């Protein structure tokens, strides 16, 4: 199967370019590194670099993963490309030293059941979601240090039932790192509404554009319920002391999803200002807010966990919507469905 990449003009919403034979299997993620260079990743296990000034061919293809590549991030501090895949590996790539044969890379981290990997906006933390319901946080991130799997006892431990503290796992440091505080690992079992006695799978993971919260889409282990949940970063919030000093995340908002299209991962997103969440909802999308006034999260943090507010639902697809994305620069939203159709939305003033 040959997969293509489509480019659209955000002003006119017109399709302007197709990258034919971009990959040999499904394209999973596209990430701009600067104003001209962007990367794509695919189920063909490769990452491709592209230059907007010369789209007739790839700049280069990057080989290093052994399974589907699902995530691309970019560390603006070290200028390293960071990818993750279903082989459980997180790999860093030095794109400043790439050649036609690829570029230097190394395995940074490995964990079983890896689903998604994200960097916080300031690149100080890495979050990893897993199909076994764990959420891993690497604090004080240093991508120049490779981490060994055996350095973390918790990753080799069995899943344990939730205690009264929903985020009961302590922050761990690598056994091999001694006095080094970099890349300390926190292993969480996030609280999920209605799922206290059942396992869950964290399928989609996004971060607030100001680094205030984590946004996840999860499903029950029976695959009969789906939830969208927002977790406040307690260690970085100046608004009040943490509810639990043992856990850096606190569940603040949630909403139950339609659970249409079981088995497929639905990618949700924050708006550029962080006031809205767009979530795939059956054959359409839902716009969600933290309160009835669409206030910023920091201005309406609830004392107790509350439900997200539905601002509007839009149904414009003939198949299950799997992905949504706000434009970072234009007042525009895009969604894509299982049949491959892309829809663009702009507000009416």
Short mmCIF file of C-alpha atoms in Angstrom, two decimals:
data_model
loop_
_atom_site.label_atom_id
_atom_site.label_comp_id
_atom_site.label_asym_id
_atom_site.label_seq_id
_atom_site.Cartn_x
_atom_site.Cartn_y
_atom_site.Cartn_z
CA UNK A 1 0.00 0.00 0.00
CA UNK A 2 1.38 3.40 -1.03
CA UNK A 3 0.42 6.33 1.22
CA UNK A 4 0.25 9.98 0.26
CA UNK A 5 0.58 13.28 2.11
CA UNK A 6 -1.82 16.10 1.17
CA UNK A 7 -1.01 19.80 1.59
CA UNK A 8 -3.73 22.46 1.88
CA UNK A 9 -3.73 26.26 1.77
CA UNK A 10 -5.08 27.36 5.18
CA UNK A 11 -6.47 30.61 3.77
CA UNK A 12 -8.45 29.21 0.84
CA UNK A 13 -8.77 25.64 2.24
CA UNK A 14 -7.79 24.40 -1.24
CA UNK A 15 -5.74 21.29 -1.84
CA UNK A 16 -2.46 22.50 -3.34
CA UNK A 17 -0.05 19.56 -3.37
CA UNK A 18 0.08 15.77 -3.04
CA UNK A 19 3.26 13.97 -2.02
CA UNK A 20 2.90 10.75 -3.98
CA UNK A 21 4.52 7.62 -2.57
CA UNK A 22 5.39 9.43 0.67
CA UNK A 23 5.49 6.10 2.51
CA UNK A 24 4.82 2.44 1.83
CA UNK A 25 2.17 2.19 4.56
CA UNK A 26 -0.15 4.43 6.58
CA UNK A 27 1.16 7.90 7.49
CA UNK A 28 0.57 8.44 11.20
CA UNK A 29 1.98 11.85 12.11
CA UNK A 30 3.33 15.04 10.54
CA UNK A 31 5.50 17.48 12.46
CA UNK A 32 7.06 20.79 11.36
CA UNK A 33 10.56 21.37 12.75
CA UNK A 34 10.79 24.96 11.48
CA UNK A 35 9.25 27.11 8.75
CA UNK A 36 10.40 24.84 5.93
CA UNK A 37 11.42 21.42 7.25
CA UNK A 38 8.86 18.83 8.36
CA UNK A 39 8.85 15.13 9.19
CA UNK A 40 6.37 12.32 8.58
CA UNK A 41 6.24 8.88 10.19
CA UNK A 42 4.55 5.71 9.05
CA UNK A 43 3.57 2.12 9.68
CA UNK A 44 6.34 1.23 7.22
CA UNK A 45 8.68 1.79 10.26
CA UNK A 46 10.40 4.85 8.73
CA UNK A 47 10.47 8.60 9.24
CA UNK A 48 10.85 10.93 6.26
CA UNK A 49 12.20 14.49 6.21
CA UNK A 50 10.76 16.98 3.71
CA UNK A 51 11.64 20.51 2.63
CA UNK A 52 8.79 22.80 1.53
CA UNK A 53 11.07 24.38 -1.07
CA UNK A 54 11.60 21.05 -2.84
CA UNK A 55 8.70 18.65 -2.45
CA UNK A 56 9.44 16.45 -5.45
CA UNK A 57 11.45 14.10 -3.25
CA UNK A 58 12.30 13.45 0.39
CA UNK A 59 15.30 15.04 1.99
CA UNK A 60 16.04 11.61 3.48
CA UNK A 61 14.45 8.56 5.09
CA UNK A 62 15.30 7.59 8.65
CA UNK A 63 15.52 3.91 9.60
CA UNK A 64 15.75 2.73 13.21
CA UNK A 65 12.35 1.51 14.40
CA UNK A 66 11.27 -2.12 14.13
CA UNK A 67 7.52 -1.50 14.10
CA UNK A 68 4.90 1.15 13.32
CA UNK A 69 6.14 4.67 14.08
CA UNK A 70 3.32 6.67 15.70
CA UNK A 71 4.79 9.86 17.16
CA UNK A 72 7.14 12.69 16.24
CA UNK A 73 8.31 15.38 18.68
CA UNK A 74 11.04 18.02 18.45
CA UNK A 75 13.24 19.21 21.33
CA UNK A 76 13.95 22.87 20.67
CA UNK A 77 16.71 22.88 23.35
CA UNK A 78 18.89 20.15 21.84
CA UNK A 79 17.40 20.37 18.31
CA UNK A 80 16.85 16.64 18.34
CA UNK A 81 13.99 14.90 16.56
CA UNK A 82 12.27 12.40 18.89
CA UNK A 83 10.11 9.51 17.64
CA UNK A 84 8.24 6.63 19.24
CA UNK A 85 6.69 3.46 17.86
CA UNK A 86 4.91 0.25 18.68
CA UNK A 87 8.30 -1.44 19.07
CA UNK A 88 8.35 0.30 22.47
CA UNK A 89 11.32 2.47 21.55
CA UNK A 90 11.81 6.22 21.86
CA UNK A 91 14.60 7.22 19.46
CA UNK A 92 16.43 10.56 19.12
CA UNK A 93 17.74 11.77 15.76
CA UNK A 94 20.33 14.48 15.10
CA UNK A 95 18.75 15.98 11.98
CA UNK A 96 21.42 18.70 11.79
CA UNK A 97 23.87 16.01 10.73
CA UNK A 98 21.69 14.15 8.25
CA UNK A 99 22.93 12.95 4.89
CA UNK A 100 21.25 11.15 2.02
CA UNK A 101 21.85 7.94 3.94
CA UNK A 102 20.07 9.13 7.10
CA UNK A 103 21.27 10.79 10.27
CA UNK A 104 22.85 9.78 13.60
CA UNK A 105 20.36 8.31 16.05
CA UNK A 106 20.21 6.38 19.30
CA UNK A 107 17.64 4.60 21.42
CA UNK A 108 16.73 6.89 24.30
CA UNK A 109 14.12 4.84 26.16
CA UNK A 110 12.14 1.62 25.90
CA UNK A 111 8.98 0.39 27.57
CA UNK A 112 6.43 -2.28 26.80
CA UNK A 113 2.94 -1.38 25.56
CA UNK A 114 3.98 2.11 24.42
CA UNK A 115 1.16 4.02 22.70
CA UNK A 116 2.05 7.73 22.56
CA UNK A 117 4.94 9.99 23.57
CA UNK A 118 4.85 13.77 24.07
CA UNK A 119 7.21 16.54 25.20
CA UNK A 120 5.97 19.46 27.28
CA UNK A 121 6.20 22.85 25.51
CA UNK A 122 9.39 23.75 27.40
CA UNK A 123 10.80 20.25 26.72
CA UNK A 124 11.45 19.70 30.43
CA UNK A 125 9.30 16.55 30.63
CA UNK A 126 8.47 13.56 28.47
CA UNK A 127 5.11 11.80 28.90
CA UNK A 128 4.47 8.29 27.61
CA UNK A 129 1.07 6.58 27.56
CA UNK A 130 0.68 2.80 27.47
CA UNK A 131 -1.99 0.33 26.49
CA UNK A 132 -1.71 -1.19 29.99
CA UNK A 133 -3.04 2.02 31.60
CA UNK A 134 0.23 3.42 32.89
CA UNK A 135 1.34 7.01 32.28
CA UNK A 136 5.10 7.52 32.50
CA UNK A 137 6.66 10.94 33.14
CA UNK A 138 10.36 11.63 32.75
CA UNK A 139 11.17 14.76 34.78
CA UNK A 140 14.07 17.15 34.16
CA UNK A 141 14.49 15.66 30.70
CA UNK A 142 17.94 15.21 29.20
CA UNK A 143 17.77 13.58 25.76
CA UNK A 144 21.54 13.29 25.52
CA UNK A 145 21.49 10.45 28.09
CA UNK A 146 20.27 7.05 26.93
CA UNK A 147 18.29 5.14 29.54
CA UNK A 148 18.44 1.40 30.07
CA UNK A 149 15.23 -0.57 30.55
CA UNK A 150 16.68 -2.42 33.52
CA UNK A 151 17.38 0.87 35.29
CA UNK A 152 13.75 1.11 36.39
CA UNK A 153 12.32 -1.56 38.67
CA UNK A 154 8.78 -0.20 38.31
CA UNK A 155 8.67 -0.89 34.57
CA UNK A 156 9.25 -4.57 35.22
CA UNK A 157 6.68 -4.78 38.00
CA UNK A 158 3.19 -6.15 37.52
CA UNK A 159 0.19 -3.88 37.37
CA UNK A 160 -1.21 -3.32 40.88
CA UNK A 161 -4.74 -2.35 41.92
CA UNK A 162 -5.47 1.29 42.60
CA UNK A 163 -5.06 2.41 46.19
CA UNK A 164 -6.90 5.30 47.82
CA UNK A 165 -4.34 7.56 46.17
CA UNK A 166 -5.05 7.26 42.41
CA UNK A 167 -1.47 8.23 41.58
CA UNK A 168 0.28 6.14 44.17
CA UNK A 169 3.58 5.40 42.46
CA UNK A 170 6.56 7.44 43.69
CA UNK A 171 9.02 9.34 41.56
CA UNK A 172 11.95 7.04 40.79
CA UNK A 173 15.46 7.79 39.65
CA UNK A 174 17.49 5.38 37.49
CA UNK A 175 19.35 2.80 39.55
CA UNK A 176 22.40 3.31 37.37
CA UNK A 177 22.48 7.10 37.51
CA UNK A 178 23.50 7.48 41.14
CA UNK A 179 23.43 11.14 42.08
CA UNK A 180 22.13 12.40 38.74
CA UNK A 181 18.67 14.04 39.09
CA UNK A 182 18.06 14.11 35.35
CA UNK A 183 15.41 11.88 33.74
CA UNK A 184 13.78 10.81 37.00
CA UNK A 185 10.80 8.59 36.26
CA UNK A 186 7.28 8.84 37.65
CA UNK A 187 4.94 5.93 36.94
CA UNK A 188 1.24 6.76 37.35
CA UNK A 189 -2.03 4.89 37.08
CA UNK A 190 -4.28 7.88 36.29
CA UNK A 191 -7.70 8.02 37.83
CA UNK A 192 -10.40 7.26 35.25
CA UNK A 193 -14.10 7.94 36.04
CA UNK A 194 -16.04 4.71 36.43
CA UNK A 195 -12.91 2.61 35.99
CA UNK A 196 -11.69 2.22 39.56
CA UNK A 197 -12.00 -1.56 39.50
CA UNK A 198 -11.11 -2.20 35.86
CA UNK A 199 -8.05 -1.70 33.76
CA UNK A 200 -7.89 0.76 30.91
CA UNK A 201 -5.91 1.60 27.79
CA UNK A 202 -4.57 5.13 27.27
CA UNK A 203 -4.70 5.53 23.51
CA UNK A 204 -4.27 9.25 22.80
CA UNK A 205 -2.13 11.80 24.64
CA UNK A 206 -1.85 15.57 24.15
CA UNK A 207 -0.43 18.42 26.26
CA UNK A 208 -1.82 21.86 27.03
CA UNK A 209 -0.04 24.49 24.86
CA UNK A 210 1.10 26.31 28.02
CA UNK A 211 2.18 23.12 29.75
CA UNK A 212 -0.56 23.28 32.39
CA UNK A 213 -2.25 19.92 31.79
CA UNK A 214 -2.26 16.55 30.05
CA UNK A 215 -5.19 15.47 27.89
CA UNK A 216 -5.85 11.78 27.32
CA UNK A 217 -8.35 9.58 25.51
CA UNK A 218 -8.74 6.18 27.11
CA UNK A 219 -10.91 3.10 26.79
CA UNK A 220 -11.86 0.39 29.25
CA UNK A 221 -10.20 -2.98 29.02
CA UNK A 222 -13.58 -4.36 27.90
CA UNK A 223 -13.55 -1.72 25.11
CA UNK A 224 -17.12 -0.77 26.02
CA UNK A 225 -16.44 2.77 27.31
CA UNK A 226 -14.31 5.71 26.22
CA UNK A 227 -13.36 8.80 28.19
CA UNK A 228 -11.63 12.12 27.59
CA UNK A 229 -9.80 13.30 30.72
CA UNK A 230 -7.80 16.40 31.69
CA UNK A 231 -5.06 16.22 34.33
CA UNK A 232 -3.53 19.31 35.92
CA UNK A 233 0.25 19.37 36.42
CA UNK A 234 0.40 19.98 40.17
CA UNK A 235 4.17 20.48 40.34
CA UNK A 236 4.05 23.45 37.99
CA UNK A 237 0.82 25.15 39.01
CA UNK A 238 1.23 28.30 41.14
CA UNK A 239 -2.47 28.53 41.94
CA UNK A 240 -2.57 26.25 44.96
CA UNK A 241 -0.60 23.54 46.80
CA UNK A 242 -0.78 20.02 45.35
CA UNK A 243 -3.63 17.78 46.43
CA UNK A 244 -1.21 14.87 46.62
CA UNK A 245 2.51 15.61 46.99
CA UNK A 246 3.23 12.08 45.73
CA UNK A 247 1.65 12.65 42.32
CA UNK A 248 2.32 15.43 39.80
CA UNK A 249 -1.03 15.00 38.00
CA UNK A 250 -4.59 15.56 39.25
CA UNK A 251 -7.78 14.73 37.37
CA UNK A 252 -9.73 18.00 36.95
CA UNK A 253 -12.21 17.37 34.09
CA UNK A 254 -13.64 14.46 32.14
CA UNK A 255 -16.43 13.49 29.74
CA UNK A 256 -17.66 10.17 28.39
CA UNK A 257 -17.25 9.63 24.65
CA UNK A 258 -19.50 7.95 22.07
CA UNK A 259 -17.43 4.75 21.85
CA UNK A 260 -18.06 4.52 18.09
CA UNK A 261 -15.44 2.80 15.97
CA UNK A 262 -14.09 0.43 18.58
CA UNK A 263 -10.47 -0.59 18.17
CA UNK A 264 -9.44 2.62 16.40
CA UNK A 265 -7.40 5.31 18.13
CA UNK A 266 -9.02 8.77 18.20
CA UNK A 267 -6.63 11.72 18.38
CA UNK A 268 -7.91 14.79 20.22
CA UNK A 269 -6.32 18.23 20.58
CA UNK A 270 -6.19 21.57 22.41
CA UNK A 271 -6.83 24.89 20.70
CA UNK A 272 -3.69 27.11 20.45
CA UNK A 273 -4.79 29.16 23.50
CA UNK A 274 -5.75 26.04 25.46
CA UNK A 275 -9.36 27.12 26.09
CA UNK A 276 -11.02 24.52 23.88
CA UNK A 277 -10.64 20.79 23.31
CA UNK A 278 -11.66 19.15 20.05
CA UNK A 279 -12.57 15.50 20.36
CA UNK A 280 -13.60 12.95 17.69
CA UNK A 281 -17.21 12.01 18.41
CA UNK A 282 -18.65 9.30 16.21
CA UNK A 283 -19.07 10.68 12.69
CA UNK A 284 -18.21 14.21 13.82
CA UNK A 285 -16.32 16.27 16.36
CA UNK A 286 -17.16 17.91 19.68
CA UNK A 287 -15.79 21.19 20.95
CA UNK A 288 -15.38 21.04 24.73
CA UNK A 289 -14.52 23.69 27.32
CA UNK A 290 -13.64 23.76 31.01
CA UNK A 291 -16.63 25.92 31.95
CA UNK A 292 -19.62 27.67 30.37
CA UNK A 293 -17.54 30.80 29.61
CA UNK A 294 -14.66 29.01 27.83
CA UNK A 295 -12.22 30.36 30.39
CA UNK A 296 -8.59 29.34 30.68
CA UNK A 297 -7.92 26.31 32.82
CA UNK A 298 -5.93 28.30 35.38
CA UNK A 299 -8.92 30.61 35.95
CA UNK A 300 -11.54 27.90 36.50
CA UNK A 301 -9.79 24.99 38.20
CA UNK A 302 -12.46 23.08 40.12
CA UNK A 303 -12.01 21.99 43.73
CA UNK A 304 -13.46 18.61 42.79
CA UNK A 305 -13.36 16.79 39.47
CA UNK A 306 -16.03 18.16 37.12
CA UNK A 307 -17.45 17.38 33.69
CA UNK A 308 -16.22 19.09 30.54
CA UNK A 309 -18.81 21.35 28.88
CA UNK A 310 -19.96 20.68 25.34
CA UNK A 311 -19.75 23.90 23.30
CA UNK A 312 -20.84 22.45 19.97
CA UNK A 313 -21.02 19.20 17.99
CA UNK A 314 -20.34 19.14 14.24
CA UNK A 315 -21.22 16.13 12.06
CA UNK A 316 -19.69 16.40 8.60
CA UNK A 317 -18.25 12.94 7.86
CA UNK A 318 -19.72 9.72 6.51
CA UNK A 319 -17.33 7.57 8.53
CA UNK A 320 -15.81 7.47 12.03
CA UNK A 321 -13.62 10.51 12.79
CA UNK A 322 -10.17 9.45 13.99
CA UNK A 323 -8.17 12.67 14.22
CA UNK A 324 -8.60 16.39 14.88
CA UNK A 325 -6.19 19.32 14.87
CA UNK A 326 -6.37 23.08 15.40
CA UNK A 327 -4.18 25.29 13.23
CA UNK A 328 -1.48 26.94 15.39
CA UNK A 329 -1.67 30.19 13.40
CA UNK A 330 -5.12 30.40 11.76
CA UNK A 331 -8.63 30.32 13.16
CA UNK A 332 -9.21 26.89 11.69
CA UNK A 333 -9.85 23.29 12.65
CA UNK A 334 -9.30 20.08 10.66
CA UNK A 335 -10.69 16.58 11.11
CA UNK A 336 -10.06 13.31 9.31
CA UNK A 337 -12.17 10.15 9.16
CA UNK A 338 -11.57 6.46 8.55
CA UNK A 339 -12.41 6.68 4.84
CA UNK A 340 -9.67 9.29 4.31
CA UNK A 341 -11.79 12.43 3.94
CA UNK A 342 -10.42 15.65 5.46
CA UNK A 343 -12.77 18.42 6.61
CA UNK A 344 -11.72 22.00 7.40
CA UNK A 345 -13.78 24.29 9.64
CA UNK A 346 -13.72 28.06 10.19
CA UNK A 347 -16.02 30.07 12.49
CA UNK A 348 -18.62 32.44 11.13
CA UNK A 349 -18.40 35.97 12.47
#
